[in-house]
mmCIF file of C-alpha atoms and ligand atoms in Angstrom:
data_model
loop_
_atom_site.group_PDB
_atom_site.id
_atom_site.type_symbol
_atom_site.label_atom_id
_atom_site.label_comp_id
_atom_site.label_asym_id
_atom_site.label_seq_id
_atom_site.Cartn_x
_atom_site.Cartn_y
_atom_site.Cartn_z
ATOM 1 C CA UNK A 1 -11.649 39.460 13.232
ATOM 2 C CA UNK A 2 -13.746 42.154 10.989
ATOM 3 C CA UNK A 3 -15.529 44.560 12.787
ATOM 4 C CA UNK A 4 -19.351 44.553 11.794
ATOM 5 C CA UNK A 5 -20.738 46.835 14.713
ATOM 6 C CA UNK A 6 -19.548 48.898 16.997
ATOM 7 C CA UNK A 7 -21.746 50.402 20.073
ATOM 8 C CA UNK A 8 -20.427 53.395 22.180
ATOM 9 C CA UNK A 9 -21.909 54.763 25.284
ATOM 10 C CA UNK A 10 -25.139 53.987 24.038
ATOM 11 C CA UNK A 11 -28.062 55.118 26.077
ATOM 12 C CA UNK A 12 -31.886 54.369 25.909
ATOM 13 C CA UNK A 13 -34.212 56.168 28.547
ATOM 14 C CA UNK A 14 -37.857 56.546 29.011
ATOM 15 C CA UNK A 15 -39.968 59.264 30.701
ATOM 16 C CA UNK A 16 -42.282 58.259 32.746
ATOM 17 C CA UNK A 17 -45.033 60.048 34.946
ATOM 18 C CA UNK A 18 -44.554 60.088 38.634
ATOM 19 C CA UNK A 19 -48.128 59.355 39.562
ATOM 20 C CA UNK A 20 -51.287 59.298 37.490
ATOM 21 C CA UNK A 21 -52.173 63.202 37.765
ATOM 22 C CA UNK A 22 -48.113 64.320 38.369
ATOM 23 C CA UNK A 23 -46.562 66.690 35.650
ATOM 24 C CA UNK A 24 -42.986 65.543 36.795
ATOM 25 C CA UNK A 25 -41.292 62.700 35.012
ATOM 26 C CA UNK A 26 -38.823 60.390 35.828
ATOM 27 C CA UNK A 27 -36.537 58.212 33.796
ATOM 28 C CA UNK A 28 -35.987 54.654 33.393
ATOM 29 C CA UNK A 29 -32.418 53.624 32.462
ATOM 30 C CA UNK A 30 -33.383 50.817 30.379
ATOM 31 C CA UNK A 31 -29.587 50.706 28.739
ATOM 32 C CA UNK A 32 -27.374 53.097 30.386
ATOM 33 C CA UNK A 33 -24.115 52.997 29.026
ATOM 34 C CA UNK A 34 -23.592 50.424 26.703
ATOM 35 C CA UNK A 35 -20.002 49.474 24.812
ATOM 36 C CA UNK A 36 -19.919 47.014 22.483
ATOM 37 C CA UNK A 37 -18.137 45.215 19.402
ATOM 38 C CA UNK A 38 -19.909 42.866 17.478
ATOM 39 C CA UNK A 39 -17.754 40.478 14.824
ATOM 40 C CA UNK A 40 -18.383 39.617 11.272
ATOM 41 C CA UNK A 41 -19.661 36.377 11.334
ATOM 42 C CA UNK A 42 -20.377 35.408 15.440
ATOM 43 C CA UNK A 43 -22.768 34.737 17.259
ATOM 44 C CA UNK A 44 -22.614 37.322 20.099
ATOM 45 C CA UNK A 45 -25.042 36.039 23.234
ATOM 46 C CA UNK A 46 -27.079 38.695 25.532
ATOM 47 C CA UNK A 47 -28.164 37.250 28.932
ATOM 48 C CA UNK A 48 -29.783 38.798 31.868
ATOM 49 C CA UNK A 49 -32.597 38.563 33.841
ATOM 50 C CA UNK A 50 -36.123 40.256 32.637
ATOM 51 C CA UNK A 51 -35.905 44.070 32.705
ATOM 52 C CA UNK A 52 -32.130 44.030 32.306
ATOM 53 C CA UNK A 53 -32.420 45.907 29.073
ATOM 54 C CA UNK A 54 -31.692 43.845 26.789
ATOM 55 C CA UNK A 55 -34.216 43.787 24.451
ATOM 56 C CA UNK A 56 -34.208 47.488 24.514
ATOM 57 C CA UNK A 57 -30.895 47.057 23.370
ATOM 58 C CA UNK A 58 -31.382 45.153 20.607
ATOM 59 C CA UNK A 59 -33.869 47.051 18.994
ATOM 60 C CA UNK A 60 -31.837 50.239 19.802
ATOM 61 C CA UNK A 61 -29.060 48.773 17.402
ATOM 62 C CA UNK A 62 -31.413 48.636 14.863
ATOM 63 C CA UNK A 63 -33.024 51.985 15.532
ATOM 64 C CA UNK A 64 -36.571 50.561 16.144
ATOM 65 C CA UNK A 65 -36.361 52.540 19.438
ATOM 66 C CA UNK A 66 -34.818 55.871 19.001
ATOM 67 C CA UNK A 67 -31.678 55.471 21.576
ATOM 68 C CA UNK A 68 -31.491 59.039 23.697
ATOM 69 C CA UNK A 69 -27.606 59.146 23.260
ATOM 70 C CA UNK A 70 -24.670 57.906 21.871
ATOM 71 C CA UNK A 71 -22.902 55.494 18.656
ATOM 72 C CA UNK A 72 -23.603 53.058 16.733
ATOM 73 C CA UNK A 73 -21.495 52.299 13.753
ATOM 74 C CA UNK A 74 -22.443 49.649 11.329
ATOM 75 C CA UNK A 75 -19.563 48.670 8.809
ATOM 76 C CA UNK A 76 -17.868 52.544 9.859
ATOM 77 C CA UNK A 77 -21.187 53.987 9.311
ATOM 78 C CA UNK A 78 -23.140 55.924 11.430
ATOM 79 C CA UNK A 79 -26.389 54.716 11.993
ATOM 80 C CA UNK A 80 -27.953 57.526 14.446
ATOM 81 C CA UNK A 81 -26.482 60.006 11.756
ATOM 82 C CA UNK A 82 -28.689 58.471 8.759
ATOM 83 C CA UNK A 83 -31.940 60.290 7.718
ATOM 84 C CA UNK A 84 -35.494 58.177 7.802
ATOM 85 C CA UNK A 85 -35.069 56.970 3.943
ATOM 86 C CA UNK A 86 -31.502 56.034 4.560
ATOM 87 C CA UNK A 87 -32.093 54.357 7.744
ATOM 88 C CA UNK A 88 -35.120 52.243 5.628
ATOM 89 C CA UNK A 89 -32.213 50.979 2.902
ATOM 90 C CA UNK A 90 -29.923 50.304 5.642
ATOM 91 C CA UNK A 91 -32.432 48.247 7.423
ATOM 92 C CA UNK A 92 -32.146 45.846 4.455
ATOM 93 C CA UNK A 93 -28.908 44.906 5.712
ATOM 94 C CA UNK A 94 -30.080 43.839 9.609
ATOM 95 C CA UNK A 95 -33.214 42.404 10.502
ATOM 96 C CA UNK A 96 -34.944 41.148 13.509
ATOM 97 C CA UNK A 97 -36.590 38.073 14.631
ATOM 98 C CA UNK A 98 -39.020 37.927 17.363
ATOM 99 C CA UNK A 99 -39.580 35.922 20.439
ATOM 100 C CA UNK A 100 -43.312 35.676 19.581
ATOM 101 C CA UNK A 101 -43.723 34.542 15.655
ATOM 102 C CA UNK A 102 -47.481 34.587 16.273
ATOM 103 C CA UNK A 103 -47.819 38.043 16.933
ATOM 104 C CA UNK A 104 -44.982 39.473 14.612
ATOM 105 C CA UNK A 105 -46.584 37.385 11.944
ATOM 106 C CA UNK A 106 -49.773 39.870 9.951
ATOM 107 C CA UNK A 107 -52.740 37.002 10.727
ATOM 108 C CA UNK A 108 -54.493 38.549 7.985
ATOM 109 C CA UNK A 109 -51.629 37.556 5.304
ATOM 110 C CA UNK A 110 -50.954 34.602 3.748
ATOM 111 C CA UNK A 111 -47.168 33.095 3.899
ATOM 112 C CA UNK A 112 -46.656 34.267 0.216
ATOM 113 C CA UNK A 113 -47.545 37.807 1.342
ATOM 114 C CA UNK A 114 -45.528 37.918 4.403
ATOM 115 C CA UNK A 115 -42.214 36.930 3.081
ATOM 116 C CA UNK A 116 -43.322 38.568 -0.079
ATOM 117 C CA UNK A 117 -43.318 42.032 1.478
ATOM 118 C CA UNK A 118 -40.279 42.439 2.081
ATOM 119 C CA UNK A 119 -39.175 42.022 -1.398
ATOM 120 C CA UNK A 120 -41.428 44.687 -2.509
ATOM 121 C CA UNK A 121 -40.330 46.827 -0.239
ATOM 122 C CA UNK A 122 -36.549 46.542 -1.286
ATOM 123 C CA UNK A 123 -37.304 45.946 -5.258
ATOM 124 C CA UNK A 124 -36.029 42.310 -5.014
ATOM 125 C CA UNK A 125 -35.815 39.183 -7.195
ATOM 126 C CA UNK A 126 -38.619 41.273 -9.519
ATOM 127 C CA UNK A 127 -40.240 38.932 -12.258
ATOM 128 C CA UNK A 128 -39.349 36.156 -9.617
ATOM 129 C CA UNK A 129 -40.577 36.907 -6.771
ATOM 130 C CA UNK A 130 -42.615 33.414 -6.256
ATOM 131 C CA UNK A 131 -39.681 31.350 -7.108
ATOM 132 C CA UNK A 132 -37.476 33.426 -4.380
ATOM 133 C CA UNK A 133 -40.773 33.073 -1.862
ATOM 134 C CA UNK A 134 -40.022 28.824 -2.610
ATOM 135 C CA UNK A 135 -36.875 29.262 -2.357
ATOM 136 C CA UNK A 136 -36.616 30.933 1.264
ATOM 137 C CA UNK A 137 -38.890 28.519 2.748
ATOM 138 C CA UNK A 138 -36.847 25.562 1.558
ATOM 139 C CA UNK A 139 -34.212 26.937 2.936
ATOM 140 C CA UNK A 140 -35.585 27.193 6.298
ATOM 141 C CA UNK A 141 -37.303 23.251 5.937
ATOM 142 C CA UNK A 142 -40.617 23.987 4.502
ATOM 143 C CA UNK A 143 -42.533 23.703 1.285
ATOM 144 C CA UNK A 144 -44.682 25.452 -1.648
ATOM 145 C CA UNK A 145 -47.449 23.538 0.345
ATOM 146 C CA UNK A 146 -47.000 26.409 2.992
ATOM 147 C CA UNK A 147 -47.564 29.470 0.398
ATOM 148 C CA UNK A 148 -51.142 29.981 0.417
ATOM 149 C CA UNK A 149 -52.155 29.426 3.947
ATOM 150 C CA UNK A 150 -52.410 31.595 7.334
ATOM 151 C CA UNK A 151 -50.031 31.770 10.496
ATOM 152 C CA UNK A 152 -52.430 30.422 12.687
ATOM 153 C CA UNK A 153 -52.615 27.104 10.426
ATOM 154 C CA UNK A 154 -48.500 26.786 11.229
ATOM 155 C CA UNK A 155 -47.080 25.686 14.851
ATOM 156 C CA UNK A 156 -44.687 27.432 17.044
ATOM 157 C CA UNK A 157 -41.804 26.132 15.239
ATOM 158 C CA UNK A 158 -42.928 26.289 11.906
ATOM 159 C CA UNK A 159 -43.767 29.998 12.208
ATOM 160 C CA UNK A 160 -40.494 30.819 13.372
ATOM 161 C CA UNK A 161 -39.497 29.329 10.544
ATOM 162 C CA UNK A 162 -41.481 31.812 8.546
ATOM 163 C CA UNK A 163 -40.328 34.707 10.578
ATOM 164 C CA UNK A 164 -36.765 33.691 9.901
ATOM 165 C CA UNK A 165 -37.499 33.093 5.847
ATOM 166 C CA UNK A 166 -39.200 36.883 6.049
ATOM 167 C CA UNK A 167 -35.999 38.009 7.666
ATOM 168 C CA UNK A 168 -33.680 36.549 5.186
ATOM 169 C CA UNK A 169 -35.666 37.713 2.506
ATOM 170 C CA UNK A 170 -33.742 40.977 2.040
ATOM 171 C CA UNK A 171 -30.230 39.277 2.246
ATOM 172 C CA UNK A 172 -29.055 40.026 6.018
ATOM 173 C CA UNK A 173 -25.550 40.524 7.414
ATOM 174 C CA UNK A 174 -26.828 41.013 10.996
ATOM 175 C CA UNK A 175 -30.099 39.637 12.647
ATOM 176 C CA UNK A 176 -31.227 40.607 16.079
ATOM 177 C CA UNK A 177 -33.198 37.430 17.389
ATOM 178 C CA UNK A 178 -34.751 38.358 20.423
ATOM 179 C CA UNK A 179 -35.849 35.376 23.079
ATOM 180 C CA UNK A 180 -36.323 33.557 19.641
ATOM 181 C CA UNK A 181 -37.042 30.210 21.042
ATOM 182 C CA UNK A 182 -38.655 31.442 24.456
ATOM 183 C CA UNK A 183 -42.511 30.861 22.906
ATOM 184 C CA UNK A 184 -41.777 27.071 21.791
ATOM 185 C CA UNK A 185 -41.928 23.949 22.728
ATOM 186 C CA UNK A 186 -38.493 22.453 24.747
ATOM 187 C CA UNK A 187 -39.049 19.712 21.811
ATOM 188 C CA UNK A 188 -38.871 22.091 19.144
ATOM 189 C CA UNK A 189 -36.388 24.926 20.675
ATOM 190 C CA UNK A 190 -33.177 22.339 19.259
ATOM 191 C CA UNK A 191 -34.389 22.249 15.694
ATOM 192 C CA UNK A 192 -34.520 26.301 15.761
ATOM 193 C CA UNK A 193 -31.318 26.441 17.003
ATOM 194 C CA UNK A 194 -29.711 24.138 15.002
ATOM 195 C CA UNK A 195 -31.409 25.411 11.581
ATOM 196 C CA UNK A 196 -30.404 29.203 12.493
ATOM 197 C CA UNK A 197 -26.545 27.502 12.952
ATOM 198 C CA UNK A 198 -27.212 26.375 9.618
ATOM 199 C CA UNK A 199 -28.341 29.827 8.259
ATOM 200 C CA UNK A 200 -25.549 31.105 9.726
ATOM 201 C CA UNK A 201 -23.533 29.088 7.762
ATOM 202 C CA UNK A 202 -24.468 28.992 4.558
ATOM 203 C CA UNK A 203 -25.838 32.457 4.383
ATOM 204 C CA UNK A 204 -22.315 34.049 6.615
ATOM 205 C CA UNK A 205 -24.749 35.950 9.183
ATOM 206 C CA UNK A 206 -23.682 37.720 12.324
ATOM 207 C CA UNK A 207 -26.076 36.998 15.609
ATOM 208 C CA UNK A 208 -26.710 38.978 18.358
ATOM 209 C CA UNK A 209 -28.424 36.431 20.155
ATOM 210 C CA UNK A 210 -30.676 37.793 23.075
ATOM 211 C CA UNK A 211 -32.060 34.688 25.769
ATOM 212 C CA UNK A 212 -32.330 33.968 29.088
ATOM 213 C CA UNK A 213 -31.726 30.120 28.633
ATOM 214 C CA UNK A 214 -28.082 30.018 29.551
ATOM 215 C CA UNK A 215 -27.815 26.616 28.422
ATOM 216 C CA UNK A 216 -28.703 27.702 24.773
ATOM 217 C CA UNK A 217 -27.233 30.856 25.101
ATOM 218 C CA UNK A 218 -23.732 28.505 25.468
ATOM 219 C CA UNK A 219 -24.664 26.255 22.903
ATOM 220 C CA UNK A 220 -25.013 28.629 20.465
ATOM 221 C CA UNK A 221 -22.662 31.819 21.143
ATOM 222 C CA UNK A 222 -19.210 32.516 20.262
ATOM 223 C CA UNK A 223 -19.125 35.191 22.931
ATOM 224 C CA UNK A 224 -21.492 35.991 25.677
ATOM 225 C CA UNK A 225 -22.320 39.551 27.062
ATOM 226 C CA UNK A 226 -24.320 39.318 30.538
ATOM 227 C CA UNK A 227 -26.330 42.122 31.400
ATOM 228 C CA UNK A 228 -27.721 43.825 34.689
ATOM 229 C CA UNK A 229 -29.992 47.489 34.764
ATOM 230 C CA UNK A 230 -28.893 48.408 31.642
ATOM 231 C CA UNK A 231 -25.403 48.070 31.556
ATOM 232 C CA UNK A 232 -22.845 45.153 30.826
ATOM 233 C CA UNK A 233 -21.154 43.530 33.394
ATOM 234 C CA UNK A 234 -19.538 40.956 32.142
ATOM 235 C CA UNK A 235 -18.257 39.656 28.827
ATOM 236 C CA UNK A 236 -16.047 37.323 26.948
ATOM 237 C CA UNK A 237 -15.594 34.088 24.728
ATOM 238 C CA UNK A 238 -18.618 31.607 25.777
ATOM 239 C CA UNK A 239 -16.253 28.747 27.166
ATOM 240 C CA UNK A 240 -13.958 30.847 28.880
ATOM 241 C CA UNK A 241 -17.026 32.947 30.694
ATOM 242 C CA UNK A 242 -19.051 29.623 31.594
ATOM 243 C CA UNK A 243 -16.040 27.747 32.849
ATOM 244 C CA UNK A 244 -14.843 30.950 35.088
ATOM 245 C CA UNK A 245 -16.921 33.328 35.501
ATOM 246 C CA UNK A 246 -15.604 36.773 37.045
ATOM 247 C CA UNK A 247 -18.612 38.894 37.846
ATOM 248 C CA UNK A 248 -20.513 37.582 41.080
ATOM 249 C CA UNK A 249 -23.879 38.301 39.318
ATOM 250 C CA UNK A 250 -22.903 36.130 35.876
ATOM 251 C CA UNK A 251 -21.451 33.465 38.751
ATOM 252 C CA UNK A 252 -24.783 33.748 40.038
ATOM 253 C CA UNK A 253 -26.144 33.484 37.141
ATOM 254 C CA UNK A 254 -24.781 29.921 36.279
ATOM 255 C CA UNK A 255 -24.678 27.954 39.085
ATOM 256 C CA UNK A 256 -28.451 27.987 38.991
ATOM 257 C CA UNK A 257 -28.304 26.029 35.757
ATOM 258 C CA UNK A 258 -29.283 22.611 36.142
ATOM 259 C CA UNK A 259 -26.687 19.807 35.487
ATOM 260 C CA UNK A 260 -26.807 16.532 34.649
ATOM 261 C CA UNK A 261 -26.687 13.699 37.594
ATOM 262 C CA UNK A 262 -23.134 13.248 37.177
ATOM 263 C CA UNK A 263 -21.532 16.048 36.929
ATOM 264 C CA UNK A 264 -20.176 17.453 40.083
ATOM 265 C CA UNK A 265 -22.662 19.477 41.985
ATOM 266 C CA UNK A 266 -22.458 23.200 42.132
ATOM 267 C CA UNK A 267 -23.098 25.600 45.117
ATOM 268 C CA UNK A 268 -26.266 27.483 43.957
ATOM 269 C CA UNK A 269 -25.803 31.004 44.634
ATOM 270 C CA UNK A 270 -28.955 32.131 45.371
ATOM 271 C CA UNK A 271 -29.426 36.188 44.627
ATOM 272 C CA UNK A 272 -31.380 38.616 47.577
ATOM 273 C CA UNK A 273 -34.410 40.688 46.328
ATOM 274 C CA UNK A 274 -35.395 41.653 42.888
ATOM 275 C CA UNK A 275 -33.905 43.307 40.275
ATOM 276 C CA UNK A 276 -33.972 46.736 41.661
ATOM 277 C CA UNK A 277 -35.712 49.856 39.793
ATOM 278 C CA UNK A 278 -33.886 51.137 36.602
ATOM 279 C CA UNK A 279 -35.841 54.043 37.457
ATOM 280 C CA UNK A 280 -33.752 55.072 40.321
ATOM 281 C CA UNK A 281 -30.794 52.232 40.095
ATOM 282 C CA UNK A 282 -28.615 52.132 43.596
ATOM 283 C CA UNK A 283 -24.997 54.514 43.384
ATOM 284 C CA UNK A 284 -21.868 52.963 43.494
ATOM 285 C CA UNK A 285 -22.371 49.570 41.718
ATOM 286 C CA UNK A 286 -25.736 49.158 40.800
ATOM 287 C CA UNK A 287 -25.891 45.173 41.477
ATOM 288 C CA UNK A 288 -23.758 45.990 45.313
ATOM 289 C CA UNK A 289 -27.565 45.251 47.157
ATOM 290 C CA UNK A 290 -27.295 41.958 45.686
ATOM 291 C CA UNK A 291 -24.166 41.194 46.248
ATOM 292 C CA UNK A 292 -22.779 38.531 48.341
ATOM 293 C CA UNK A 293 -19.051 39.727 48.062
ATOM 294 C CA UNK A 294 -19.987 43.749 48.329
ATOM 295 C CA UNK A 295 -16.904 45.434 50.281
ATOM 296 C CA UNK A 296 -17.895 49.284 51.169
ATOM 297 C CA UNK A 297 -16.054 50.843 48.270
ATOM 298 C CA UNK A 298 -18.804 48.884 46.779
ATOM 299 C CA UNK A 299 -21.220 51.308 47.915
ATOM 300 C CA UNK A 300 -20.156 54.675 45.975
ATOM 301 C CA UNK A 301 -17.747 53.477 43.149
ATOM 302 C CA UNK A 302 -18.811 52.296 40.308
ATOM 303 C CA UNK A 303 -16.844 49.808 38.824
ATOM 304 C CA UNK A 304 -15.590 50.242 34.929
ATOM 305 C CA UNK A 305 -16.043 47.436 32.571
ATOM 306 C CA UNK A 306 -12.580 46.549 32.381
ATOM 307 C CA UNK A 307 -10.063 43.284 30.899
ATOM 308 C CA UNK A 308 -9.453 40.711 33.277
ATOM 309 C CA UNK A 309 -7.512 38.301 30.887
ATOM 310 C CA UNK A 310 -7.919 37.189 27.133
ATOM 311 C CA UNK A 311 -10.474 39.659 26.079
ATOM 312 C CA UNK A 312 -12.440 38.847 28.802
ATOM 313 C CA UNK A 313 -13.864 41.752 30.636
ATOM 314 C CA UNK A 314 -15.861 42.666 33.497
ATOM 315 C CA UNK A 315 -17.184 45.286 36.099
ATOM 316 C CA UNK A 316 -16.351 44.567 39.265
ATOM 317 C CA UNK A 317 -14.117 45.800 42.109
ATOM 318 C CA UNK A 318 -12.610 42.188 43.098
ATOM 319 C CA UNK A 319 -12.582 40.621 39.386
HETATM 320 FE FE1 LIG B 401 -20.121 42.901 44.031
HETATM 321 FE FE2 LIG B 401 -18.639 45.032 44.559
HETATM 322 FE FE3 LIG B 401 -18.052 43.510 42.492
HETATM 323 FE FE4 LIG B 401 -20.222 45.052 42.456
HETATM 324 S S1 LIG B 401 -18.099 45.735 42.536
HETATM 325 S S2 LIG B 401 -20.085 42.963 41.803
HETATM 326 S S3 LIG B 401 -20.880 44.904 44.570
HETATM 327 S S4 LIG B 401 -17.968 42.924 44.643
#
């Protein structure tokens, strides 16, 4: 498989003021840590619960938050290392989609404008630029009919849709979507899915796919990377990971998802307390107040992210 990313150590903190009038600051760990290989042409899925950091990571990759330390390499290149113009031609090449088209979506600007933008921006399809516009929309299912009007004349789905024409606009290898389905309709989540599948086909794009629908998350990922206070825990092809699971927080994680009547029931594992702070995360390994399998050594070693068979890897003392 061809390499298309490649994440080392990558960190991505925040100060924050202890107390309203306080001149101290602490940090919050939003990714602490991160290794990771993406593949030409997967679909790579991010789960975790909210305030795992993986949002945070997704717009690190792309270096819409400025990550505090470490590597990212896109196609051998250094993407931390590029100036602010280089960084904006780069950007051509990996794109983001948002959970929320509504409010990633300029109100003010009519569809023509919005996917239109981008192609200014880059120089692209000059002296054709309306018959590119067309031609992105049909290929995400809609028609001319759409170019003149407003985003808040469009549902959910169909401004996803535009979201995803604006991304593709510029000729992607790599696309972020982050909770891209999250805002719509259970009706309408399928035909999303299933038309970025198709993207992915025809246009050969890489996903990181970031949800907290585990369900979808399987349907659509190659591999699956769960998440917990900023760090990966567990990762690994999707079938392999959902059929055995080796982290107790990922086999947490899935034997809350509902199954069908007939399948055989699975013991929910239900999970103690909240998430806890990533301001102060607990020593040792960070998920051991959660556990339900914590052994002392637990309690002051952190486990490494390590192989447990196949490729599949993950951080845990008894995996
Ligand atoms: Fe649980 Fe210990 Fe494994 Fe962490 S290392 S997941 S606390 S058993």
């Amino acid at each position: 498989m061809e390499e298309l990313l490649r994440i080392k150590n990558l960190k991505t903190y925040f100060p924050v003021k202890k107390g309203r009038l306080a001149k101290r600051f602490s940090v919050v760990r939003a990714v602490d840590g991160v290794d990771l290989t993406i593949y030409k042409g997967e679909t790579l899925g991010l789960v975790g619960e909210s305030g795992c950091g993986k949002s945070t990571l997704g717009k690190s990759i792309l270096r819409l938050i400025e990550p505090t330390e470490g590597e990212i390499y896109f196609k051998e290149k250094s993407l931390l290392s590029l100036s602010d113009y280089e960084l904006r031609a780069k950007r051509k090449e990996m794109q983001i989609v948002f959970q929320d088209p509504f409010s990633s979506l300029n109100p003010r600007m009519r569809v023509d404008s919005i996917i239109g933008e981008p192609l200014a921006i880059h120089s692209l399809a000059e002296g054709k630029v309306r018959e590119r516009i067309v031609e992105l929309l049909n290929s995400v299912g809609m028609g001319e009919d759409a170019l003149k009007r407003f985003p808040h004349e469009f549902s959910g789905g169909q401004r996803q849709r535009i979201g995803l024409a604006r991304a593709l606009a510029v000729e992607p290898e790599f696309i972020v979507a982050d909770e891209p389905i999250s805002a719509l309709d259970v009706s309408i989540q399928a035909q999303i899915i299933n038309l970025m599948k198709d993207l992915q086909d025809k246009f050969n794009l890489t996903y990181l796919f970031i949800a907290h629908d585990l369900r979808v998350v399987e349907y659509i990922s190659d591999r699956v990377a769960v998440m917990y206070l900023g760090k990966i825990v567990e990762i690994g092809e999707s079938k392999k990971l959902y059929d055995s699971p080796r982290h107790p927080y990922t086999q947490a994680l899935l034997s809350v998802i509902p199954v069908p009547e007939l399948e055989a029931k699975k013991e929910r594992i239900v999970l103690k307390g909240d998430i806890p702070s990533p301001i102060s995360p607990p020593g040792g390994c960070a998920f051991h107040t959660r556990c339900p399998v914590a052994i002392e050594r637990c309690l002051h070693e952190e486990p490494l992210l390590r192989e447990i068979e196949n490729g599949q890897k993950a951080s845990c003392h008894l995996a």
